[in-house]
mmCIF file of C-alpha atoms in Angstrom:
data_model
loop_
_atom_site.group_PDB
_atom_site.id
_atom_site.type_symbol
_atom_site.label_atom_id
_atom_site.label_comp_id
_atom_site.label_asym_id
_atom_site.label_seq_id
_atom_site.Cartn_x
_atom_site.Cartn_y
_atom_site.Cartn_z
ATOM 1 C CA MET T 19 131.211 -16.128 203.320
ATOM 2 C CA GLY T 20 132.244 -18.656 200.825
ATOM 3 C CA ASN T 21 132.437 -22.468 201.176
ATOM 4 C CA LEU T 22 136.110 -21.681 203.611
ATOM 5 C CA LEU T 23 134.871 -19.553 206.885
ATOM 6 C CA LYS T 24 137.554 -18.040 208.313
ATOM 7 C CA VAL T 25 136.799 -17.594 212.083
ATOM 8 C CA LEU T 26 140.434 -16.606 213.749
ATOM 9 C CA THR T 27 143.605 -16.343 212.345
ATOM 10 C CA CYS T 28 146.115 -16.350 215.013
ATOM 11 C CA THR T 29 148.606 -18.703 215.412
ATOM 12 C CA ASP T 30 148.750 -19.355 219.644
ATOM 13 C CA LEU T 31 147.658 -23.032 220.097
ATOM 14 C CA ASP T 32 145.083 -21.365 222.931
ATOM 15 C CA GLN T 33 143.406 -19.865 219.925
ATOM 16 C CA GLU T 34 144.259 -21.527 216.778
ATOM 17 C CA PRO T 35 142.963 -21.064 213.527
ATOM 18 C CA ASN T 36 139.366 -22.111 212.951
ATOM 19 C CA PHE T 37 137.922 -22.726 210.287
ATOM 20 C CA PHE T 38 135.160 -24.738 207.798
ATOM 21 C CA LEU T 39 137.126 -26.100 205.166
ATOM 22 C CA ASP T 40 134.672 -26.965 202.704
ATOM 23 C CA PHE T 41 136.006 -30.139 200.950
ATOM 24 C CA GLU T 42 132.533 -31.718 200.004
ATOM 25 C CA ASN T 43 132.020 -28.706 197.671
ATOM 26 C CA ALA T 44 135.212 -25.761 196.692
ATOM 27 C CA THR T 45 134.949 -25.527 192.974
ATOM 28 C CA PRO T 46 138.145 -23.686 191.057
ATOM 29 C CA THR T 47 138.568 -20.120 190.875
ATOM 30 C CA GLU T 48 140.235 -19.050 187.806
ATOM 31 C CA ALA T 49 142.928 -17.956 189.383
ATOM 32 C CA GLU T 50 143.741 -21.543 190.650
ATOM 33 C CA ARG T 51 142.421 -23.184 187.471
ATOM 34 C CA GLU T 52 145.937 -24.196 185.838
ATOM 35 C CA VAL T 53 146.969 -26.564 188.735
ATOM 36 C CA TRP T 54 143.680 -27.637 189.761
ATOM 37 C CA LEU T 55 143.826 -28.973 185.901
ATOM 38 C CA GLN T 56 147.086 -30.414 186.398
ATOM 39 C CA VAL T 57 146.223 -32.343 189.399
ATOM 40 C CA ASP T 58 142.717 -33.621 188.611
ATOM 41 C CA VAL T 59 143.995 -35.791 185.761
ATOM 42 C CA VAL T 60 145.823 -37.701 188.812
ATOM 43 C CA LEU T 61 143.213 -37.788 191.135
ATOM 44 C CA LYS T 62 140.889 -38.938 188.929
ATOM 45 C CA ASP T 63 143.495 -41.974 188.095
ATOM 46 C CA ALA T 64 143.454 -42.359 192.243
ATOM 47 C CA ARG T 65 140.356 -43.718 192.953
ATOM 48 C CA GLY T 66 140.837 -46.966 190.421
ATOM 49 C CA ILE T 67 144.331 -47.144 192.086
ATOM 50 C CA LEU T 68 142.160 -47.911 195.033
ATOM 51 C CA ASP T 69 139.741 -50.572 193.172
ATOM 52 C CA GLU T 70 142.416 -52.488 191.932
ATOM 53 C CA LEU T 71 144.248 -52.235 195.265
ATOM 54 C CA GLN T 72 141.823 -53.528 197.221
ATOM 55 C CA ALA T 73 140.666 -56.089 194.873
ATOM 56 C CA TYR T 74 144.561 -57.438 194.897
ATOM 57 C CA LYS T 75 144.526 -61.047 195.358
ATOM 58 C CA GLY T 76 147.644 -62.216 194.319
ATOM 59 C CA ALA T 77 148.945 -65.795 193.296
ATOM 60 C CA GLY T 78 149.734 -67.468 196.606
ATOM 61 C CA GLN T 79 148.437 -70.334 195.839
ATOM 62 C CA GLU T 80 150.429 -70.871 192.207
ATOM 63 C CA ILE T 81 153.480 -69.406 193.731
ATOM 64 C CA ARG T 82 153.397 -72.318 196.810
ATOM 65 C CA GLU T 83 152.417 -74.963 194.611
ATOM 66 C CA ALA T 84 155.351 -73.816 192.472
ATOM 67 C CA ILE T 85 157.810 -74.360 195.188
ATOM 68 C CA GLN T 86 156.500 -77.628 196.464
ATOM 69 C CA ASN T 87 157.078 -78.651 193.522
ATOM 70 C CA PRO T 88 160.160 -77.251 191.783
ATOM 71 C CA ASN T 89 160.169 -80.207 189.596
ATOM 72 C CA ASP T 90 156.569 -79.556 187.528
ATOM 73 C CA ASP T 91 157.315 -77.291 184.856
ATOM 74 C CA VAL T 92 153.477 -76.720 184.219
ATOM 75 C CA LEU T 93 153.178 -76.141 188.191
ATOM 76 C CA GLN T 94 156.029 -73.347 187.103
ATOM 77 C CA ASP T 95 154.557 -71.811 183.580
ATOM 78 C CA GLN T 96 151.313 -71.255 186.053
ATOM 79 C CA ALA T 97 152.773 -69.658 188.813
ATOM 80 C CA TRP T 98 154.377 -67.182 186.346
ATOM 81 C CA ALA T 99 152.260 -66.814 184.202
ATOM 82 C CA ALA T 100 149.732 -65.796 187.363
ATOM 83 C CA VAL T 101 152.731 -63.550 189.071
ATOM 84 C CA VAL T 102 153.330 -61.298 185.441
ATOM 85 C CA PRO T 103 150.196 -59.307 185.124
ATOM 86 C CA LEU T 104 150.177 -58.751 188.824
ATOM 87 C CA VAL T 105 153.499 -57.487 188.759
ATOM 88 C CA GLY T 106 151.956 -54.889 185.752
ATOM 89 C CA LYS T 107 149.660 -53.863 188.383
ATOM 90 C CA LEU T 108 152.214 -53.432 191.211
ATOM 91 C CA LYS T 109 154.116 -51.654 188.259
ATOM 92 C CA LYS T 110 151.845 -49.263 187.567
ATOM 93 C CA PHE T 111 151.108 -48.277 191.343
ATOM 94 C CA TYR T 112 154.789 -47.124 191.786
ATOM 95 C CA GLN T 113 154.337 -45.598 188.701
ATOM 96 C CA PHE T 114 151.127 -43.413 189.662
ATOM 97 C CA SER T 115 153.024 -42.821 193.573
ATOM 98 C CA GLN T 116 155.691 -40.861 191.191
ATOM 99 C CA ARG T 117 152.679 -38.461 189.516
ATOM 100 C CA LEU T 118 151.186 -38.113 192.358
ATOM 101 C CA GLU T 119 154.358 -36.705 194.168
ATOM 102 C CA ALA T 120 154.470 -34.414 191.563
ATOM 103 C CA SER T 121 151.608 -33.208 192.057
ATOM 104 C CA LEU T 122 151.886 -32.982 195.944
ATOM 105 C CA SER T 123 154.630 -30.763 194.214
ATOM 106 C CA SER T 124 152.224 -28.258 192.176
ATOM 107 C CA LEU T 125 149.847 -27.571 194.824
ATOM 108 C CA LEU T 126 152.727 -26.800 197.551
ATOM 109 C CA GLY T 127 154.007 -24.354 195.301
ATOM 110 C CA ALA T 128 150.795 -22.618 194.858
ATOM 111 C CA LEU T 129 149.687 -22.973 198.691
ATOM 112 C CA THR T 130 153.210 -21.470 199.639
ATOM 113 C CA SER T 131 153.798 -19.242 196.748
ATOM 114 C CA VAL T 132 154.244 -15.154 197.723
ATOM 115 C CA THR T 133 150.998 -14.500 196.445
ATOM 116 C CA TYR T 134 149.152 -14.362 199.557
ATOM 117 C CA GLU T 135 150.933 -12.821 203.571
ATOM 118 C CA ASP T 136 150.415 -16.155 205.222
ATOM 119 C CA PRO T 137 148.796 -20.036 204.987
ATOM 120 C CA THR T 138 145.494 -18.601 206.158
ATOM 121 C CA GLN T 139 144.906 -16.325 202.822
ATOM 122 C CA HIS T 140 146.053 -19.144 200.647
ATOM 123 C CA LEU T 141 143.604 -21.415 202.197
ATOM 124 C CA GLU T 142 140.356 -19.107 202.394
ATOM 125 C CA ARG T 143 141.147 -18.032 198.555
ATOM 126 C CA GLU T 144 142.796 -21.533 196.948
ATOM 127 C CA GLN T 145 140.581 -22.979 198.764
ATOM 128 C CA ALA T 146 140.068 -26.000 195.742
ATOM 129 C CA LEU T 147 143.748 -26.306 195.690
ATOM 130 C CA ALA T 148 143.917 -26.702 199.248
ATOM 131 C CA LYS T 149 140.929 -29.656 198.497
ATOM 132 C CA GLN T 150 142.923 -31.704 195.980
ATOM 133 C CA PHE T 151 145.697 -31.584 198.898
ATOM 134 C CA ALA T 152 143.490 -32.980 201.122
ATOM 135 C CA GLU T 153 142.658 -35.607 198.698
ATOM 136 C CA ILE T 154 146.247 -36.804 197.973
ATOM 137 C CA LEU T 155 146.394 -37.554 201.349
ATOM 138 C CA HIS T 156 143.358 -39.137 202.001
ATOM 139 C CA PHE T 157 144.272 -41.627 199.158
ATOM 140 C CA THR T 158 147.736 -41.713 200.281
ATOM 141 C CA LEU T 159 146.298 -42.901 203.644
ATOM 142 C CA ARG T 160 143.810 -45.249 202.431
ATOM 143 C CA PHE T 161 146.259 -46.745 199.933
ATOM 144 C CA ASP T 162 148.757 -47.571 202.900
ATOM 145 C CA GLU T 163 146.071 -49.216 205.023
ATOM 146 C CA LEU T 164 145.397 -51.359 202.442
ATOM 147 C CA LYS T 165 148.943 -52.310 201.427
ATOM 148 C CA MET T 166 150.062 -53.120 204.943
ATOM 149 C CA THR T 167 146.865 -55.729 204.983
ATOM 150 C CA ASN T 168 148.189 -57.537 202.104
ATOM 151 C CA PRO T 169 151.204 -59.420 202.484
ATOM 152 C CA ALA T 170 150.373 -61.102 198.705
ATOM 153 C CA ILE T 171 152.203 -57.708 197.516
ATOM 154 C CA GLN T 172 155.410 -58.149 198.525
ATOM 155 C CA ASN T 173 154.973 -61.607 198.327
ATOM 156 C CA ASP T 174 154.505 -61.851 194.216
ATOM 157 C CA PHE T 175 157.058 -59.370 194.096
ATOM 158 C CA SER T 176 159.379 -61.046 195.429
ATOM 159 C CA TYR T 177 159.019 -64.691 193.935
ATOM 160 C CA TYR T 178 158.937 -62.490 190.666
ATOM 161 C CA ARG T 179 162.220 -61.161 191.179
ATOM 162 C CA ARG T 180 163.512 -64.687 192.130
ATOM 163 C CA THR T 181 162.252 -66.447 189.197
ATOM 164 C CA LEU T 182 163.574 -63.733 187.176
ATOM 165 C CA SER T 183 167.128 -64.110 188.244
ATOM 166 C CA ARG T 184 166.558 -68.262 187.469
ATOM 167 C CA MET T 185 165.640 -67.789 184.355
ATOM 168 C CA ARG T 186 168.376 -65.574 183.634
ATOM 169 C CA ILE T 187 170.929 -67.537 185.073
ATOM 170 C CA ASN T 188 169.489 -70.354 183.046
ATOM 171 C CA ASN T 189 169.480 -68.433 179.983
ATOM 172 C CA LEU T 190 165.630 -68.987 179.937
ATOM 173 C CA PRO T 191 163.391 -66.411 177.895
ATOM 174 C CA ALA T 192 161.332 -63.718 180.921
ATOM 175 C CA GLU T 193 158.417 -62.819 179.232
ATOM 176 C CA GLY T 194 157.822 -60.713 181.892
ATOM 177 C CA GLU T 195 161.318 -59.022 181.853
ATOM 178 C CA ASN T 196 160.387 -56.046 179.145
ATOM 179 C CA GLU T 197 157.043 -55.892 181.592
ATOM 180 C CA VAL T 198 159.934 -54.717 184.511
ATOM 181 C CA ASN T 199 163.903 -54.345 183.819
ATOM 182 C CA ASN T 200 166.233 -54.966 186.703
ATOM 183 C CA GLU T 201 166.588 -51.344 187.384
ATOM 184 C CA LEU T 202 162.880 -50.912 187.675
ATOM 185 C CA ALA T 203 162.276 -53.935 189.632
ATOM 186 C CA ASN T 204 165.116 -52.209 192.069
ATOM 187 C CA ARG T 205 162.780 -48.922 192.682
ATOM 188 C CA ILE T 206 159.683 -51.179 193.010
ATOM 189 C CA SER T 207 160.884 -53.731 195.415
ATOM 190 C CA LEU T 208 162.103 -50.600 197.880
ATOM 191 C CA PHE T 209 158.795 -48.845 197.256
ATOM 192 C CA TYR T 210 157.086 -52.212 198.731
ATOM 193 C CA ALA T 211 159.720 -53.051 201.009
ATOM 194 C CA ASP T 212 158.786 -49.788 203.227
ATOM 195 C CA ALA T 213 155.442 -50.188 205.875
ATOM 196 C CA THR T 214 153.521 -46.729 204.193
ATOM 197 C CA PRO T 215 155.376 -46.738 200.748
ATOM 198 C CA MET T 216 152.998 -43.837 199.525
ATOM 199 C CA LEU T 217 153.277 -41.638 202.518
ATOM 200 C CA LYS T 218 157.327 -42.252 202.746
ATOM 201 C CA THR T 219 157.034 -41.110 198.788
ATOM 202 C CA LEU T 220 154.944 -38.014 199.972
ATOM 203 C CA SER T 221 157.077 -37.209 202.924
ATOM 204 C CA ASP T 222 160.324 -37.421 201.012
ATOM 205 C CA GLY T 223 158.481 -35.431 198.195
ATOM 206 C CA THR T 224 157.465 -32.550 200.743
ATOM 207 C CA THR T 225 161.081 -32.974 201.388
ATOM 208 C CA LYS T 226 162.479 -32.370 198.333
ATOM 209 C CA PHE T 227 160.506 -29.569 197.568
ATOM 210 C CA VAL T 228 161.782 -27.649 200.723
ATOM 211 C CA SER T 229 164.992 -28.249 199.787
ATOM 212 C CA GLU T 230 164.634 -27.510 195.993
ATOM 213 C CA ASN T 231 162.954 -24.182 196.938
ATOM 214 C CA LYS T 232 165.239 -22.469 198.737
ATOM 215 C CA ASN T 233 163.131 -18.994 197.800
ATOM 216 C CA VAL T 234 160.146 -20.414 200.160
ATOM 217 C CA PRO T 235 160.636 -20.372 203.571
ATOM 218 C CA ILE T 236 160.280 -23.554 204.886
ATOM 219 C CA GLU T 237 157.684 -21.804 207.261
ATOM 220 C CA ASN T 238 155.579 -21.103 204.698
ATOM 221 C CA THR T 239 155.225 -25.038 203.740
ATOM 222 C CA THR T 240 155.287 -26.206 207.605
ATOM 223 C CA ASP T 241 152.545 -22.896 208.234
ATOM 224 C CA CYS T 242 150.094 -24.585 205.249
ATOM 225 C CA LEU T 243 150.296 -27.709 207.052
ATOM 226 C CA SER T 244 149.762 -26.861 210.752
ATOM 227 C CA THR T 245 147.191 -24.683 209.571
ATOM 228 C CA MET T 246 145.484 -27.753 207.401
ATOM 229 C CA ALA T 247 146.015 -30.149 210.711
ATOM 230 C CA SER T 248 143.991 -27.736 213.132
ATOM 231 C CA VAL T 249 141.615 -26.363 210.410
ATOM 232 C CA CYS T 250 140.487 -30.660 210.188
ATOM 233 C CA LYS T 251 140.477 -30.711 214.423
ATOM 234 C CA VAL T 252 138.633 -27.831 214.377
ATOM 235 C CA MET T 253 136.033 -29.163 212.062
ATOM 236 C CA LEU T 254 135.554 -32.608 213.690
ATOM 237 C CA GLU T 255 135.439 -31.662 217.204
ATOM 238 C CA THR T 256 133.155 -28.558 216.615
ATOM 239 C CA PRO T 257 129.288 -29.940 216.461
ATOM 240 C CA GLU T 258 128.440 -27.071 214.538
ATOM 241 C CA TYR T 259 130.753 -27.013 212.086
ATOM 242 C CA ARG T 260 130.657 -31.134 211.507
ATOM 243 C CA SER T 261 126.604 -30.590 211.241
ATOM 244 C CA ARG T 262 127.646 -29.012 207.925
ATOM 245 C CA PHE T 263 129.023 -32.451 206.267
ATOM 246 C CA THR T 264 126.104 -33.621 204.045
ATOM 247 C CA ASN T 265 128.479 -37.028 203.791
ATOM 248 C CA GLU T 266 129.532 -39.114 206.813
ATOM 249 C CA GLU T 267 132.321 -40.161 204.921
ATOM 250 C CA THR T 268 134.146 -36.633 205.210
ATOM 251 C CA VAL T 269 134.523 -37.633 208.996
ATOM 252 C CA SER T 270 136.559 -40.448 207.963
ATOM 253 C CA PHE T 271 138.268 -37.884 204.708
ATOM 254 C CA CYS T 272 138.800 -35.484 207.579
ATOM 255 C CA LEU T 273 140.436 -37.788 210.083
ATOM 256 C CA ARG T 274 142.879 -39.381 207.362
ATOM 257 C CA VAL T 275 143.967 -35.744 206.195
ATOM 258 C CA MET T 276 144.736 -34.774 209.770
ATOM 259 C CA VAL T 277 146.597 -37.234 210.157
ATOM 260 C CA GLY T 278 148.316 -37.033 206.785
ATOM 261 C CA VAL T 279 149.471 -33.476 207.462
ATOM 262 C CA ILE T 280 151.070 -34.037 210.697
ATOM 263 C CA ILE T 281 153.219 -36.594 209.425
ATOM 264 C CA LEU T 282 154.613 -34.529 206.247
ATOM 265 C CA TYR T 283 154.756 -31.374 209.309
ATOM 266 C CA ASP T 284 156.708 -34.053 211.433
ATOM 267 C CA TYR T 285 158.657 -34.695 208.414
ATOM 268 C CA VAL T 286 159.890 -31.623 206.934
ATOM 269 C CA HIS T 287 160.062 -29.238 210.493
ATOM 270 C CA PRO T 288 163.361 -29.324 211.799
ATOM 271 C CA VAL T 289 161.872 -30.690 215.186
ATOM 272 C CA GLY T 290 158.568 -31.966 213.999
ATOM 273 C CA ALA T 291 154.898 -32.303 215.572
ATOM 274 C CA PHE T 292 155.495 -33.254 218.864
ATOM 275 C CA ALA T 293 157.847 -30.819 220.405
ATOM 276 C CA LYS T 294 156.904 -28.064 222.507
ATOM 277 C CA SER T 295 157.215 -25.256 219.685
ATOM 278 C CA SER T 296 155.051 -27.141 217.203
ATOM 279 C CA LYS T 297 152.031 -25.331 215.815
ATOM 280 C CA ILE T 298 150.072 -28.327 215.859
ATOM 281 C CA ASP T 299 148.117 -29.369 218.838
ATOM 282 C CA MET T 300 148.999 -33.092 219.022
ATOM 283 C CA LYS T 301 147.072 -33.452 222.271
ATOM 284 C CA GLY T 302 143.635 -32.255 220.710
ATOM 285 C CA CYS T 303 144.322 -34.112 217.451
ATOM 286 C CA ILE T 304 144.623 -37.978 219.774
ATOM 287 C CA LYS T 305 142.155 -36.634 221.519
ATOM 288 C CA VAL T 306 139.791 -36.303 218.093
ATOM 289 C CA LEU T 307 140.875 -39.393 217.012
ATOM 290 C CA LYS T 308 140.357 -41.097 219.955
ATOM 291 C CA ASP T 309 137.031 -40.247 220.379
ATOM 292 C CA GLN T 310 136.248 -42.089 217.222
ATOM 293 C CA PRO T 311 134.616 -45.237 217.335
ATOM 294 C CA PRO T 312 136.264 -47.897 218.366
ATOM 295 C CA GLY T 313 138.492 -49.394 215.803
ATOM 296 C CA SER T 314 137.659 -47.322 213.236
ATOM 297 C CA VAL T 315 140.530 -45.226 213.183
ATOM 298 C CA ASP T 316 143.341 -47.471 214.335
ATOM 299 C CA GLY T 317 144.969 -47.655 210.820
ATOM 300 C CA LEU T 318 145.609 -43.719 211.253
ATOM 301 C CA LEU T 319 146.946 -44.312 215.093
ATOM 302 C CA ASN T 320 149.446 -46.268 214.066
ATOM 303 C CA ALA T 321 150.752 -43.851 211.221
ATOM 304 C CA LEU T 322 151.134 -41.371 214.141
ATOM 305 C CA ARG T 323 153.205 -44.500 216.201
ATOM 306 C CA TYR T 324 154.994 -45.839 213.660
ATOM 307 C CA THR T 325 155.395 -43.707 210.744
ATOM 308 C CA THR T 326 156.275 -40.037 211.992
ATOM 309 C CA LYS T 327 159.905 -39.351 212.083
ATOM 310 C CA HIS T 328 160.218 -37.709 215.743
ATOM 311 C CA LEU T 329 157.463 -39.046 217.892
ATOM 312 C CA ASN T 330 160.241 -40.962 220.038
ATOM 313 C CA ASP T 331 162.457 -37.680 220.597
ATOM 314 C CA GLU T 332 163.420 -36.920 224.270
ATOM 315 C CA SER T 333 161.497 -33.602 223.477
ATOM 316 C CA THR T 334 158.548 -35.163 222.939
ATOM 317 C CA ASN T 335 155.852 -34.217 225.519
ATOM 318 C CA LYS T 336 155.442 -37.885 228.003
ATOM 319 C CA THR T 337 151.455 -37.265 227.986
ATOM 320 C CA ILE T 338 151.621 -37.551 224.358
ATOM 321 C CA LYS T 339 153.789 -40.799 223.943
ATOM 322 C CA ILE T 340 151.120 -42.273 226.582
ATOM 323 C CA MET T 341 148.108 -41.195 224.654
ATOM 324 C CA LEU T 342 149.713 -43.289 221.804
ATOM 325 C CA GLN T 343 150.692 -46.195 224.037
#
C-alpha cells in the first residue's frame, strides 16, 4: 500500500480524507527528485537555523550598560562589538526566510499541478514532497515559537539601528554598516516586527503563488492545504495510525503541520478556514489540540487565536470562538 495509505477520498466533512501519511520514511520517486533536491538543500540548513535561534542570548547587558553610561566610550564600543555579530545572525535568519518562501513556491507548484486530478492523488503519489511541505511548516512554527519568547532579538536590532544612525550623524565609521545596509535593515526590521515572522513570510508567499499562477485554480491550492490538515487530524486522533509513529516527536510534528496548513488556508481561501463552507473540520482540529497534555500546545493554540485572518469574522461559528478562548 506504500507509505501513504488511502482509505477515503471524500471531501464531505463527515467522511473527510483519511490517510496515513508517512512523515518519517517517505522517499522521493524519480518524478519528484528534481524539486525534492532543490528543497532538500534548504531544509538541511533549517536545523542549524533553529539551533542558532535557540542559543541566541542577545546583548542585553552590554546595551544596558552603554545606555546608562552614554559618555563612556569603552562601554559604547563593547556594546557595539557585541551587537554587530548578532545582527549578522539576524540577517542570516531573514535571508533564510526568503529561501524558505522560494522552496514553498516550488512545492506548491508541484503539488497543485495538473499532473494529477486532485490533492488526494498528489499526496498519494508525491509523498516525499508532501513530507517536505510538512517539514517547512514544522520549522516555521518552531522558529516563530522561539522568536516570540526572545525579546532580545528586537532589542538588539533596534539598538543596532539607533547606534548606526547616530554614527552617521557624527560621521563616525560604522563597521557593521556593510553587514546590513539601510535598505536591508528596513526589511529586516519589518520582518522581526511581526509576532510570527516566518509564518507571515509563508502566508504572503502562498498568497503570492496563487496570484502569480492564474492558470492554477485557487481550489488546487486550498484543497491541497485542507487535505493536509485533515490527514494530520485523522492520524492524530486515530490510535491505529498514531501507533505507527516510531518516534514520539512525530506527534508534535503533525500538530504543528496541521496548524500551519490551517493558517495558510485561512489566508489564501476567500472566506477562510473558519467559515461554514471551509473544507477543514476546525472543531475537530481544535479538539485534537486540546486533547494533548496540558501546556504542550499553548503556542499552537495561540497561533490559531492571533495569527489567523478570519477567526473574528462574523461568519465564524460561535462554538469555534468559544473553543479558542
